[in-house]
Each structure stands twice: as structure tokens, then as C-alpha cells.
Amino acid sequence: MLPQTTLVLTSQVHEGGKIVAALTDMPLPAPGENDVVIAVEAAPINPSDLGLLFSSARIDDAVFAPGQVEAPVSPAGMAALAGRIGEVMPVGSEGAGTVIAAGSGAAAQALVGKRVATVAGGMYARHRVVPAASCMVLPEGTSARDGAAAFVNPLTAVGFVETLRSVGGKGIIHTAAASNLGQMLVRLCAAEGIPLVNVVRKAEQADLLKGIGAAHVVDSASPTFREDLRQALETTGADTVFDAIGGGPVLGTILSTMEQVGRAAAGAYSRYGSTARKRAYVYGMLDTGPITLPRDIGFVWDVSGWLLFPRMEELGPEVRARMQARVGQDLTTIFASNYKTQVPLSRVLDEDVVRDFTRRATGAKYLILPQE
Amino acid sequence: MLPQTTLVLTSQVHEGGKIVAALTDMPLPAPGENDVVIAVEAAPINPSDLGLLFSSARIDDAVFAPGQVEAPVSPAGMAALAGRIGEVMPVGSEGAGTVIAAGSGAAAQALVGKRVATVAGGMYARHRVVPAASCMVLPEGTSARDGAAAFVNPLTAVGFVETLRSVGGKGIIHTAAASNLGQMLVRLCAAEGIPLVNVVRKAEQADLLKGIGAAHVVDSASPTFREDLRQALETTGADTVFDAIGGGPVLGTILSTMEQVGRAAAGAYSRYGSTARKRAYVYGMLDTGPITLPRDIGFVWDVSGWLLFPRMEELGPEVRARMQARVGQDLTTIFASNYKTQVPLSRVLDEDVVRDFTRRATGAKYLILPQE
């Protein structure tokens, strides 16, 4: 027997300037012909999930009640949220669990009893009805914890490599490189033979990455950052930045240093700067301030927003299939995630929990366990 | 008889932080087999020429002597000039004049007596030896004034259109649009049926452009700028910015407004912003401050440096030939330039002249006449 209702974490923007996150019992719909019902066992909190859950709301000024958080949003923040006022939005882009029921379709029926992962959204829920086609069956013996983050970070890492290849780049510079994604990228680039320069902002993050075999790690908080970076760029020839940060000085410093290396290699002066190709893809906004590009970078540069699923569309069906297969094959090795803390779904809006996971600190990743 | 020496305007960066611009008699080399000797009759001062002549030197603090200007450069400015310290660089990217002598090669000999235009550099000179292959023969009856700016601005305008087409853009937003280049672009886009939104910063510039038939002109100094821009973007579907400015708020405002239009068209809310493609090419630095991109522009955007000759290389030989032919055909109509002032080469370093042309004001373009 399926339950009539199930516990779901939702986020709602209210006119007048607040976001309300709430744990609510909601009706569980019957699965359609090609749907499955997943008992969700594990779902990670990714930065993009925080974006949907709290957007730019001020957690410091939030009001906590059992199963509910109200947090104020500035007028500027509200402008960006105009499109979702009033809508009750389920949260949680990806997760893993066991299929406990299915529609009558053969593909859906074939998944009953299987442990699967999906990126269908709304996964911070005890149960979730999703299309069977959105599910990846996890290899026999894979835990829900190991399968919970099988899409966003792994596909992002593989997407960086595919993007690099599609533009003929020589190597990657990655910022906020000690993240779960960053660690995957270290292992993936090593396996693929792609030069990788890791930019971190703390000595212990540098140690962490060196510990898993990263060859080039530079610390943006070090007084020798620019010189260390210059040497790493010269050694590796890396020419393509994937930037998780956006605001602040790091991206600009990287581009300036790339241009400096390009000019030194060119020898002759040109008033327009070097012809060395400099590319940057901004895929995150750990710093929500404006992206700032200094003008000592010449005229041969491209800076773009980078978002996983639109990019996968662009790369085409063949590349997409290759990306998915690659992740499935190395899910518990190259693409393994680490979590600081596991938290039951029922406790995810507790004050101490919310205050901790909204800090977005490296190494502080949460895993939600909806069955506990 | 060719002269032994000729008057040349040069620029030299000195260690310790200054630029010296000087009018100097320099030896006139004998033409090689495939070279011609041009008696230069007219050469425009383009913003990029000012970049070579004075770079970031402070003209307010310059010291003027007959035929010579010394202007100080900040340490930051010097860093960008390290590659040219000591080198005496002739200035003047393009110009027109009459071929008065040539090497023995047939193509060179065929140009003797013809009025030609070239973008071979060093054109702020009474005489200039250049490869015959760099010359475009001006149509019979074309004055040197009309032919002097036959390359940089016209090819840039045509290059914008070719770039737009190569990326499948729907229309152009152009900043600092009242410039000579901007006026060409108004006429070219009208002829080609390309939607064009002109961004200016003064009411009289808006009037100027409307006077030559521009359909969409918005004034960034107007209190209704953002709303005017939004309406123009909605009406035209323009999605590709060509930005002459770089620093300051205008580019960011345009991208934000494009995103706002894209979100309104999409209807449904997405935490990642709209999927509307937003492209910007920064081809100038009228404001040398950093390029600043706000984060309310979603993740589907591309901002790139744009430099004429590397872009022409990218577009390929067929497109390049088409661009040159197009300019030749409409040189005195679509691609006509206007000048505020003509000045003899011998007077170009006079204090009042330098102070005026270094203001880089719209409608203040100078034409240098080396034979006067």
C-alpha cells in the first residue's frame, strides 16, 4: 500500500519580501503509466539547491519554528524572484532511493525493487513520483549514500572536460577547487591526462588536494599567489578557467596572469595585448558580487556563463550519452562524494542545521536522509 | 627624385614612466621590389591610434615643446607597456595618398600615380613605403579625405555584421553609437535589414542618429534609460551587444535588461535565469575601468573581447574578401567618415591640438594632412 501523503521540503516566496521554507505533508500522486514511486533514501544539498531553497534571503534574520523557516529578502533580491511569488516549490535536484511502486508500463515495472538515482527535482521528500526514464539504476550493492549525487557534480566535472575539448582548450584552471566537484575533477583530469591548475583559498584545502594527487595547487590567500599561478600556467599551458565564484578578484587575477604569460611567450609588444586565447566559464556564484574583468587582458578572451543542462543540450546526444556512461562506470571512484553530516529530512529545518549548511563552506556538504 | 628623409610622428616609452611623442625627420627607405612609396595626404586619428601614441599617459601633466610632447605614465600603466620600452614606434594605422614611386615588381609599378588607401601602419608621415599588396586603389575621383579611413571603421562595421551572422544573432545593440563607426553601422544595418539599437549618452547624439535615419536610439543619461532600452529590445529582438566602452555601468545594464526581457518572454520562473542567449563583444575601452557584469543575467551569456584583424582571420578568406569588396563599393555612402578638424602633420603635437583630440569626444574626430 502506498502512503496517501508524504513529507516534502518546499520553498515559497511571499510578496512583501520573505521566503518561507517548510516541511509539509503533501498528497502523494498515483504514478502514471511510465512513472515510478521512489522511497527516497539520500539526497545531497548542492549549492544550486540552496539557491532554490533560500535564494538571497538573510538567514541571520530568519525566524525559526518547528518545520518552518521564514527569512527576509531584500528588494533587489525580490526583483530576481518575481517569477516565483506564491508558488510552493519542492526542493532537491537529485537523490537516490528504492523503487517501491510503478505504473503499468514495462520500463517502469522493470525498476520495481531496484535502487535508482535521479535528477528529477523535488528529492527532499520521503517519497517521490518521477518518470522511469529519468532514473539511472545504480550498480548492484551501491548504497543510496554513494548514489545520491550521481548527476549534478559528476556530470559537471565531465561537462567541463567535454567543453574544454569542444573548444580545443589545453588545460583547466579550476577555482574553489577543494569542493566535492573539485576533488572529482582532480581524479577525472588525472585519468584523462588533462593538465589542471587548482585554485583554493586556504592552506588546508591545498593539502587536501595534494593528498589526493593534485599536481598543481595554488592558494589565492598566499602572498605569492600571482607568481605561483604564473608558474603553474607556464608549466601546464592551461588556458580555460572554470570558475565557481563569480564575484571578487580571483577570476580577474587569473585572466590577467594568463595574459601576462601570453605576452611573455609572444615576445614582441602589441598595443592590443597577446593573441593567446583566454577562456573562462563561470558556473557558480559563491560570491554573488559582480564579475569583474580588468582591462590588462588584451582583446582575445571569452567569458561565458556555464550551466550544466543547457550545455549538455549544446554538446548533443552522442556526447550526452558518453557523459552519462562515464559517470555510471566510475561512480564510487572518480565521482565519489564526501559529506560532513547526514541529517534526517525531519530535522533539516532545525536552526543549528540551517545555520550550518547555509554557510556553503568547503568540506561542509550535507546529505539528507528522508527515511530517517 | 625621392626625398632622403621624411617627417614622421613617433611614440616612445621611456623607462621610469613617460611617453615621448615626437615629429622627427627619419630616413625614407628605398622601396623593395614589391613596395610602393606613398605621399600620404590624409590619415584619421582613430581611438586605437591614440592608444599607441599616448597609451594611458596623463596629458594633463604633459610637457609640450616644439614637435615634442612628454607625458607621464603611472606604474600600473607602465606594466602594460613593458614590451615597448625604448622602441621608437611610428603611429597611424591607416591613411590615403598618391603613389609617387614603386619597386620594379609589376603590381607595384601598376600603382604609380594612383591614389590608394592602406592600413599598413606608420601613416602619420609625409611619405611611407608599404607593400603594394596592402594597398586598395581608390575609385577614380575619390579624395584622400574620403579614402583616408577606408579600413578600420568600415571593416569594423562590416565585421560586426559578419560576427552577428556567424553566431546566428538576431540584432545588434551598439554603444557609443554616435561615433563615426556608429553612424556607418546605422547605414549598414539599414541596408542589410538588421535590427539595431543605438545607445548614446547625450540628447544631441540621439538627435544626430535619428537625423540619419536610426529607428531605435536610447540615451543612457536619461532617467527612463532602462525602460526605453527594454522597449527597444522587445521591439527589435536584438541580442548581441558591440560595446566600445568596457568600463562603467552601461554594458551590465544592457545585459541585465536583456535578461529581464528574456525572463518576461519565458513566463515560468527558473532559479538559473532565462535561456535567452545574451552575447556581448567588447571592442573598445573608452572607459578603461574594469568590465563589470552583474549576476542578475542568468547563466546563458557570452562576453568576449573583439579585435578586428584577429576576428577577420577567424572568419576566413571568403568572408574577408566579401568584407573588403563591400567597403570598396560603398566607401563614400555607407562608410563615409566625418571629421571635426583637419590638421597639418607639422601641427599635430601643438598643445591645443593634443588637448583637444585626446578628449576622445564623439564628433571630435581629427584628420591629419601630412602634405600641408
Short mmCIF file of N, CA and C in Angstrom, two decimals, chain B residues 117-267:
data_model
loop_
_atom_site.label_atom_id
_atom_site.label_comp_id
_atom_site.label_asym_id
_atom_site.label_seq_id
_atom_site.Cartn_x
_atom_site.Cartn_y
_atom_site.Cartn_z
N ALA B 117 44.56 53.68 -50.59
CA ALA B 117 44.41 53.66 -49.14
C ALA B 117 45.10 52.40 -48.62
N THR B 118 45.61 52.49 -47.39
CA THR B 118 46.27 51.31 -46.80
C THR B 118 46.11 51.35 -45.29
N VAL B 119 46.22 50.16 -44.69
CA VAL B 119 46.16 50.05 -43.23
C VAL B 119 47.47 49.47 -42.73
N ALA B 120 48.56 49.86 -43.40
CA ALA B 120 49.87 49.26 -43.13
C ALA B 120 50.56 49.84 -41.90
N GLY B 121 49.97 50.86 -41.26
CA GLY B 121 50.60 51.46 -40.08
C GLY B 121 51.61 52.53 -40.45
N GLY B 122 52.01 53.35 -39.45
CA GLY B 122 53.01 54.39 -39.67
C GLY B 122 52.56 55.47 -40.65
N MET B 123 51.25 55.71 -40.72
CA MET B 123 50.72 56.61 -41.76
C MET B 123 50.74 58.08 -41.35
N TYR B 124 51.10 58.39 -40.09
CA TYR B 124 51.26 59.81 -39.74
C TYR B 124 52.68 60.19 -40.17
N ALA B 125 52.86 60.28 -41.47
CA ALA B 125 54.18 60.52 -42.05
C ALA B 125 53.96 61.18 -43.40
N ARG B 126 54.93 62.02 -43.79
CA ARG B 126 54.78 62.69 -45.09
C ARG B 126 54.88 61.68 -46.22
N HIS B 127 55.79 60.71 -46.08
CA HIS B 127 55.92 59.64 -47.05
C HIS B 127 55.99 58.31 -46.32
N ARG B 128 55.54 57.27 -47.01
CA ARG B 128 55.52 55.98 -46.33
C ARG B 128 55.72 54.90 -47.39
N VAL B 129 56.65 53.95 -47.11
CA VAL B 129 56.89 52.82 -48.00
C VAL B 129 56.12 51.61 -47.47
N VAL B 130 55.24 51.08 -48.30
CA VAL B 130 54.41 49.94 -47.86
C VAL B 130 54.35 48.90 -48.97
N PRO B 131 54.00 47.65 -48.62
CA PRO B 131 53.82 46.62 -49.66
C PRO B 131 52.67 47.00 -50.61
N ALA B 132 52.88 46.81 -51.90
CA ALA B 132 51.82 47.10 -52.87
C ALA B 132 50.56 46.31 -52.53
N ALA B 133 50.76 45.10 -52.01
CA ALA B 133 49.62 44.23 -51.72
C ALA B 133 48.73 44.78 -50.60
N SER B 134 49.26 45.72 -49.79
CA SER B 134 48.46 46.29 -48.70
C SER B 134 47.56 47.42 -49.19
N CYS B 135 47.72 47.81 -50.45
CA CYS B 135 47.01 49.00 -50.95
C CYS B 135 45.68 48.65 -51.61
N MET B 136 44.70 49.48 -51.34
CA MET B 136 43.43 49.42 -52.07
C MET B 136 43.39 50.66 -52.96
N VAL B 137 43.24 50.46 -54.28
CA VAL B 137 43.15 51.61 -55.19
C VAL B 137 41.78 52.25 -54.99
N LEU B 138 41.78 53.57 -54.75
CA LEU B 138 40.50 54.26 -54.53
C LEU B 138 39.81 54.49 -55.87
N PRO B 139 38.48 54.46 -55.86
CA PRO B 139 37.76 54.72 -57.11
C PRO B 139 38.14 56.09 -57.67
N GLU B 140 38.21 56.17 -58.98
CA GLU B 140 38.53 57.42 -59.70
C GLU B 140 37.77 58.59 -59.08
N GLY B 141 38.46 59.67 -58.80
CA GLY B 141 37.78 60.87 -58.30
C GLY B 141 37.60 60.90 -56.79
N THR B 142 37.95 59.81 -56.08
CA THR B 142 37.83 59.82 -54.62
C THR B 142 38.94 60.69 -54.03
N SER B 143 38.57 61.58 -53.12
CA SER B 143 39.59 62.41 -52.47
C SER B 143 40.33 61.59 -51.42
N ALA B 144 41.51 62.07 -51.05
CA ALA B 144 42.27 61.41 -49.98
C ALA B 144 41.46 61.47 -48.68
N ARG B 145 40.79 62.58 -48.44
CA ARG B 145 39.95 62.70 -47.25
C ARG B 145 38.88 61.60 -47.22
N ASP B 146 38.24 61.37 -48.35
CA ASP B 146 37.19 60.34 -48.39
C ASP B 146 37.78 58.92 -48.28
N GLY B 147 39.02 58.75 -48.68
CA GLY B 147 39.61 57.41 -48.66
C GLY B 147 40.46 57.12 -47.45
N ALA B 148 40.68 58.14 -46.60
CA ALA B 148 41.67 58.01 -45.52
C ALA B 148 41.28 56.94 -44.51
N ALA B 149 39.98 56.78 -44.26
CA ALA B 149 39.51 55.85 -43.22
C ALA B 149 38.76 54.69 -43.86
N ALA B 150 39.36 54.12 -44.88
CA ALA B 150 38.67 53.08 -45.67
C ALA B 150 38.78 51.70 -45.03
N PHE B 151 39.52 51.57 -43.96
CA PHE B 151 39.74 50.23 -43.41
C PHE B 151 39.15 50.04 -42.01
N VAL B 152 39.71 50.75 -41.02
CA VAL B 152 39.43 50.39 -39.63
C VAL B 152 37.94 50.46 -39.32
N ASN B 153 37.32 51.63 -39.47
CA ASN B 153 35.90 51.74 -39.14
C ASN B 153 35.00 50.95 -40.09
N PRO B 154 35.18 51.09 -41.41
CA PRO B 154 34.30 50.33 -42.31
C PRO B 154 34.39 48.82 -42.09
N LEU B 155 35.60 48.30 -41.99
CA LEU B 155 35.74 46.85 -41.80
C LEU B 155 35.20 46.43 -40.44
N THR B 156 35.32 47.32 -39.43
CA THR B 156 34.76 47.00 -38.12
C THR B 156 33.24 46.89 -38.21
N ALA B 157 32.61 47.85 -38.89
CA ALA B 157 31.15 47.80 -39.04
C ALA B 157 30.73 46.52 -39.77
N VAL B 158 31.41 46.24 -40.88
CA VAL B 158 31.08 45.02 -41.63
C VAL B 158 31.41 43.79 -40.78
N GLY B 159 32.48 43.88 -40.00
CA GLY B 159 32.87 42.77 -39.13
C GLY B 159 31.82 42.47 -38.07
N PHE B 160 31.20 43.52 -37.54
CA PHE B 160 30.10 43.30 -36.58
C PHE B 160 28.99 42.47 -37.23
N VAL B 161 28.62 42.87 -38.43
CA VAL B 161 27.53 42.18 -39.12
C VAL B 161 27.92 40.73 -39.41
N GLU B 162 29.16 40.52 -39.85
CA GLU B 162 29.60 39.15 -40.14
C GLU B 162 29.64 38.32 -38.85
N THR B 163 30.11 38.93 -37.75
CA THR B 163 30.14 38.21 -36.47
C THR B 163 28.73 37.86 -36.03
N LEU B 164 27.82 38.83 -36.14
CA LEU B 164 26.42 38.59 -35.78
C LEU B 164 25.88 37.38 -36.54
N ARG B 165 26.15 37.37 -37.83
CA ARG B 165 25.63 36.27 -38.65
C ARG B 165 26.29 34.94 -38.31
N SER B 166 27.58 35.00 -37.99
CA SER B 166 28.29 33.74 -37.70
C SER B 166 27.78 33.07 -36.43
N VAL B 167 27.22 33.84 -35.50
CA VAL B 167 26.67 33.24 -34.27
C VAL B 167 25.15 33.15 -34.31
N GLY B 168 24.54 33.53 -35.41
CA GLY B 168 23.08 33.44 -35.50
C GLY B 168 22.35 34.46 -34.66
N GLY B 169 22.96 35.62 -34.41
CA GLY B 169 22.30 36.66 -33.63
C GLY B 169 21.17 37.32 -34.42
N LYS B 170 20.23 37.92 -33.68
CA LYS B 170 19.04 38.48 -34.34
C LYS B 170 19.14 39.98 -34.56
N GLY B 171 19.98 40.66 -33.78
CA GLY B 171 20.10 42.10 -33.96
C GLY B 171 21.17 42.65 -33.04
N ILE B 172 21.57 43.89 -33.30
CA ILE B 172 22.73 44.49 -32.63
C ILE B 172 22.30 45.59 -31.67
N ILE B 173 22.95 45.63 -30.51
CA ILE B 173 22.90 46.77 -29.62
C ILE B 173 24.30 47.39 -29.67
N HIS B 174 24.41 48.67 -30.02
CA HIS B 174 25.72 49.31 -30.16
C HIS B 174 25.84 50.46 -29.19
N THR B 175 26.95 50.51 -28.45
CA THR B 175 27.18 51.60 -27.50
C THR B 175 28.11 52.64 -28.12
N ALA B 176 28.14 53.84 -27.51
CA ALA B 176 28.89 54.97 -28.07
C ALA B 176 28.51 55.11 -29.54
N ALA B 177 27.20 54.99 -29.80
CA ALA B 177 26.70 54.75 -31.15
C ALA B 177 26.71 55.97 -32.05
N ALA B 178 27.05 57.15 -31.50
CA ALA B 178 27.07 58.35 -32.34
C ALA B 178 28.43 58.56 -32.99
N SER B 179 29.38 57.67 -32.74
CA SER B 179 30.71 57.77 -33.35
C SER B 179 30.61 57.64 -34.86
N ASN B 180 31.72 57.95 -35.54
CA ASN B 180 31.80 57.72 -36.99
C ASN B 180 31.42 56.28 -37.30
N LEU B 181 32.00 55.34 -36.54
CA LEU B 181 31.69 53.92 -36.73
C LEU B 181 30.20 53.67 -36.52
N GLY B 182 29.65 54.30 -35.47
CA GLY B 182 28.24 54.10 -35.16
C GLY B 182 27.34 54.58 -36.29
N GLN B 183 27.71 55.70 -36.88
CA GLN B 183 26.91 56.23 -37.99
C GLN B 183 26.97 55.29 -39.20
N MET B 184 28.18 54.75 -39.46
CA MET B 184 28.30 53.75 -40.53
C MET B 184 27.39 52.56 -40.25
N LEU B 185 27.39 52.14 -38.99
CA LEU B 185 26.62 50.95 -38.62
C LEU B 185 25.11 51.19 -38.82
N VAL B 186 24.66 52.41 -38.50
CA VAL B 186 23.25 52.75 -38.75
C VAL B 186 22.92 52.55 -40.23
N ARG B 187 23.77 53.09 -41.11
CA ARG B 187 23.50 52.98 -42.55
C ARG B 187 23.63 51.54 -43.03
N LEU B 188 24.65 50.83 -42.52
CA LEU B 188 24.88 49.45 -42.95
C LEU B 188 23.73 48.53 -42.52
N CYS B 189 23.31 48.66 -41.24
CA CYS B 189 22.23 47.79 -40.76
C CYS B 189 20.93 48.09 -41.50
N ALA B 190 20.70 49.37 -41.82
CA ALA B 190 19.50 49.70 -42.60
C ALA B 190 19.56 49.00 -43.96
N ALA B 191 20.74 49.06 -44.60
CA ALA B 191 20.88 48.44 -45.92
C ALA B 191 20.74 46.93 -45.84
N GLU B 192 21.17 46.35 -44.74
CA GLU B 192 21.18 44.88 -44.60
C GLU B 192 19.92 44.35 -43.91
N GLY B 193 19.04 45.26 -43.45
CA GLY B 193 17.83 44.80 -42.78
C GLY B 193 18.08 44.18 -41.41
N ILE B 194 19.12 44.66 -40.71
CA ILE B 194 19.45 44.13 -39.38
C ILE B 194 18.93 45.09 -38.30
N PRO B 195 18.11 44.60 -37.35
CA PRO B 195 17.66 45.46 -36.26
C PRO B 195 18.85 46.00 -35.46
N LEU B 196 18.81 47.30 -35.15
CA LEU B 196 19.92 47.95 -34.45
C LEU B 196 19.38 48.87 -33.37
N VAL B 197 19.85 48.66 -32.13
CA VAL B 197 19.53 49.57 -31.03
C VAL B 197 20.78 50.38 -30.72
N ASN B 198 20.68 51.70 -30.85
CA ASN B 198 21.80 52.61 -30.64
C ASN B 198 21.76 53.16 -29.23
N VAL B 199 22.84 52.98 -28.46
CA VAL B 199 22.92 53.53 -27.11
C VAL B 199 23.89 54.71 -27.13
N VAL B 200 23.40 55.89 -26.76
CA VAL B 200 24.23 57.09 -26.70
C VAL B 200 24.13 57.66 -25.29
N ARG B 201 24.87 58.74 -25.02
CA ARG B 201 24.81 59.27 -23.65
C ARG B 201 24.44 60.74 -23.60
N LYS B 202 23.99 61.28 -24.75
CA LYS B 202 23.57 62.68 -24.78
C LYS B 202 22.41 62.83 -25.74
N ALA B 203 21.53 63.78 -25.41
CA ALA B 203 20.35 64.01 -26.25
C ALA B 203 20.75 64.42 -27.66
N GLU B 204 21.83 65.24 -27.80
CA GLU B 204 22.19 65.71 -29.14
C GLU B 204 22.75 64.57 -30.00
N GLN B 205 23.35 63.55 -29.32
CA GLN B 205 23.81 62.38 -30.06
C GLN B 205 22.61 61.58 -30.57
N ALA B 206 21.59 61.50 -29.73
CA ALA B 206 20.36 60.81 -30.16
C ALA B 206 19.76 61.52 -31.37
N ASP B 207 19.75 62.86 -31.33
CA ASP B 207 19.20 63.63 -32.45
C ASP B 207 20.00 63.39 -33.72
N LEU B 208 21.33 63.38 -33.57
CA LEU B 208 22.20 63.15 -34.72
C LEU B 208 21.84 61.82 -35.40
N LEU B 209 21.71 60.76 -34.59
CA LEU B 209 21.44 59.44 -35.17
C LEU B 209 20.04 59.36 -35.77
N LYS B 210 19.07 59.96 -35.07
CA LYS B 210 17.72 59.97 -35.66
C LYS B 210 17.73 60.71 -36.99
N GLY B 211 18.56 61.77 -37.04
CA GLY B 211 18.67 62.55 -38.27
C GLY B 211 19.18 61.76 -39.46
N ILE B 212 19.97 60.72 -39.21
CA ILE B 212 20.44 59.90 -40.34
C ILE B 212 19.60 58.63 -40.45
N GLY B 213 18.47 58.58 -39.76
CA GLY B 213 17.51 57.50 -40.02
C GLY B 213 17.50 56.36 -39.02
N ALA B 214 18.24 56.51 -37.88
CA ALA B 214 18.24 55.43 -36.89
C ALA B 214 16.84 55.26 -36.30
N ALA B 215 16.36 54.03 -36.25
CA ALA B 215 14.99 53.78 -35.77
C ALA B 215 14.94 53.67 -34.24
N HIS B 216 15.99 53.14 -33.62
CA HIS B 216 15.97 52.91 -32.18
C HIS B 216 17.21 53.54 -31.54
N VAL B 217 16.99 54.61 -30.80
CA VAL B 217 18.09 55.30 -30.12
C VAL B 217 17.69 55.47 -28.66
N VAL B 218 18.53 55.03 -27.73
CA VAL B 218 18.25 55.24 -26.31
C VAL B 218 19.43 55.96 -25.67
N ASP B 219 19.10 56.82 -24.72
CA ASP B 219 20.09 57.71 -24.11
C ASP B 219 20.38 57.22 -22.69
N SER B 220 21.61 56.79 -22.44
CA SER B 220 21.93 56.21 -21.13
C SER B 220 21.91 57.26 -20.03
N ALA B 221 21.90 58.53 -20.38
CA ALA B 221 21.82 59.59 -19.36
C ALA B 221 20.37 59.93 -19.02
N SER B 222 19.43 59.37 -19.74
CA SER B 222 18.02 59.68 -19.48
C SER B 222 17.52 58.92 -18.27
N PRO B 223 16.64 59.53 -17.47
CA PRO B 223 16.08 58.80 -16.31
C PRO B 223 15.25 57.59 -16.75
N THR B 224 14.80 57.57 -17.98
CA THR B 224 13.99 56.43 -18.46
C THR B 224 14.83 55.45 -19.27
N PHE B 225 16.18 55.52 -19.13
CA PHE B 225 17.06 54.68 -19.94
C PHE B 225 16.67 53.21 -19.92
N ARG B 226 16.54 52.66 -18.72
CA ARG B 226 16.31 51.22 -18.61
C ARG B 226 15.00 50.81 -19.26
N GLU B 227 13.99 51.62 -19.06
CA GLU B 227 12.68 51.32 -19.64
C GLU B 227 12.71 51.50 -21.17
N ASP B 228 13.37 52.57 -21.62
CA ASP B 228 13.49 52.79 -23.07
C ASP B 228 14.23 51.62 -23.72
N LEU B 229 15.30 51.19 -23.04
CA LEU B 229 16.09 50.09 -23.57
C LEU B 229 15.27 48.81 -23.63
N ARG B 230 14.51 48.55 -22.55
CA ARG B 230 13.69 47.34 -22.52
C ARG B 230 12.72 47.32 -23.69
N GLN B 231 12.09 48.45 -23.92
CA GLN B 231 11.14 48.51 -25.04
C GLN B 231 11.83 48.29 -26.38
N ALA B 232 13.02 48.90 -26.54
CA ALA B 232 13.74 48.74 -27.81
C ALA B 232 14.16 47.29 -28.01
N LEU B 233 14.57 46.62 -26.93
CA LEU B 233 14.98 45.22 -27.04
C LEU B 233 13.78 44.34 -27.37
N GLU B 234 12.66 44.62 -26.73
CA GLU B 234 11.45 43.83 -27.02
C GLU B 234 11.00 44.02 -28.46
N THR B 235 11.06 45.26 -28.92
CA THR B 235 10.61 45.56 -30.29
C THR B 235 11.51 44.91 -31.33
N THR B 236 12.83 44.97 -31.09
CA THR B 236 13.77 44.54 -32.13
C THR B 236 14.21 43.09 -32.00
N GLY B 237 14.14 42.53 -30.79
CA GLY B 237 14.73 41.20 -30.57
C GLY B 237 16.25 41.21 -30.58
N ALA B 238 16.87 42.40 -30.53
CA ALA B 238 18.33 42.48 -30.57
C ALA B 238 18.94 41.73 -29.39
N ASP B 239 19.97 40.92 -29.67
CA ASP B 239 20.54 40.01 -28.66
C ASP B 239 22.06 40.04 -28.61
N THR B 240 22.67 40.92 -29.38
CA THR B 240 24.12 40.90 -29.50
C THR B 240 24.67 42.32 -29.36
N VAL B 241 25.44 42.53 -28.28
CA VAL B 241 25.98 43.87 -28.00
C VAL B 241 27.37 44.01 -28.63
N PHE B 242 27.63 45.14 -29.25
CA PHE B 242 29.00 45.53 -29.59
C PHE B 242 29.30 46.78 -28.78
N ASP B 243 30.25 46.65 -27.86
CA ASP B 243 30.46 47.67 -26.84
C ASP B 243 31.82 48.34 -27.02
N ALA B 244 31.79 49.65 -27.22
CA ALA B 244 33.01 50.43 -27.40
C ALA B 244 33.60 50.89 -26.09
N ILE B 245 32.88 50.73 -24.99
CA ILE B 245 33.20 51.41 -23.75
C ILE B 245 34.01 50.54 -22.79
N GLY B 246 33.46 49.38 -22.42
CA GLY B 246 34.15 48.49 -21.49
C GLY B 246 33.82 48.77 -20.05
N GLY B 247 34.45 49.77 -19.45
CA GLY B 247 34.21 50.10 -18.05
C GLY B 247 32.87 50.81 -17.85
N GLY B 248 32.51 51.02 -16.56
CA GLY B 248 31.27 51.72 -16.25
C GLY B 248 30.07 50.80 -16.30
N PRO B 249 28.88 51.38 -16.06
CA PRO B 249 27.71 50.54 -15.84
C PRO B 249 26.92 50.13 -17.09
N VAL B 250 27.21 50.72 -18.26
CA VAL B 250 26.29 50.57 -19.40
C VAL B 250 26.18 49.12 -19.87
N LEU B 251 27.31 48.44 -20.06
CA LEU B 251 27.25 47.07 -20.57
C LEU B 251 26.45 46.16 -19.63
N GLY B 252 26.71 46.28 -18.32
CA GLY B 252 25.97 45.47 -17.35
C GLY B 252 24.47 45.74 -17.39
N THR B 253 24.12 47.02 -17.52
CA THR B 253 22.70 47.38 -17.59
C THR B 253 22.05 46.77 -18.83
N ILE B 254 22.76 46.78 -19.94
CA ILE B 254 22.20 46.19 -21.17
C ILE B 254 21.98 44.69 -20.97
N LEU B 255 22.97 44.00 -20.41
CA LEU B 255 22.83 42.55 -20.22
C LEU B 255 21.69 42.24 -19.24
N SER B 256 21.61 43.00 -18.15
CA SER B 256 20.51 42.80 -17.19
C SER B 256 19.16 42.99 -17.86
N THR B 257 19.07 44.01 -18.69
CA THR B 257 17.79 44.30 -19.34
C THR B 257 17.45 43.22 -20.36
N MET B 258 18.45 42.72 -21.07
CA MET B 258 18.22 41.61 -21.99
C MET B 258 17.66 40.40 -21.23
N GLU B 259 18.24 40.15 -20.05
CA GLU B 259 17.79 39.02 -19.25
C GLU B 259 16.36 39.25 -18.75
N GLN B 260 16.07 40.50 -18.37
CA GLN B 260 14.72 40.84 -17.91
C GLN B 260 13.70 40.57 -19.02
N VAL B 261 14.05 40.96 -20.24
CA VAL B 261 13.18 40.71 -21.40
C VAL B 261 13.05 39.20 -21.62
N GLY B 262 14.17 38.49 -21.49
CA GLY B 262 14.15 37.04 -21.69
C GLY B 262 13.27 36.34 -20.66
N ARG B 263 13.34 36.80 -19.40
CA ARG B 263 12.51 36.19 -18.34
C ARG B 263 11.04 36.45 -18.58
N ALA B 264 10.72 37.67 -18.98
CA ALA B 264 9.32 38.01 -19.23
C ALA B 264 8.77 37.14 -20.36
N ALA B 265 9.61 36.91 -21.38
CA ALA B 265 9.15 36.09 -22.52
C ALA B 265 8.99 34.63 -22.11
N ALA B 266 9.86 34.16 -21.18
CA ALA B 266 9.83 32.75 -20.80
C ALA B 266 8.59 32.43 -19.95
N GLY B 267 8.12 33.40 -19.17
CA GLY B 267 6.97 33.13 -18.31
C GLY B 267 7.37 32.41 -17.04
#
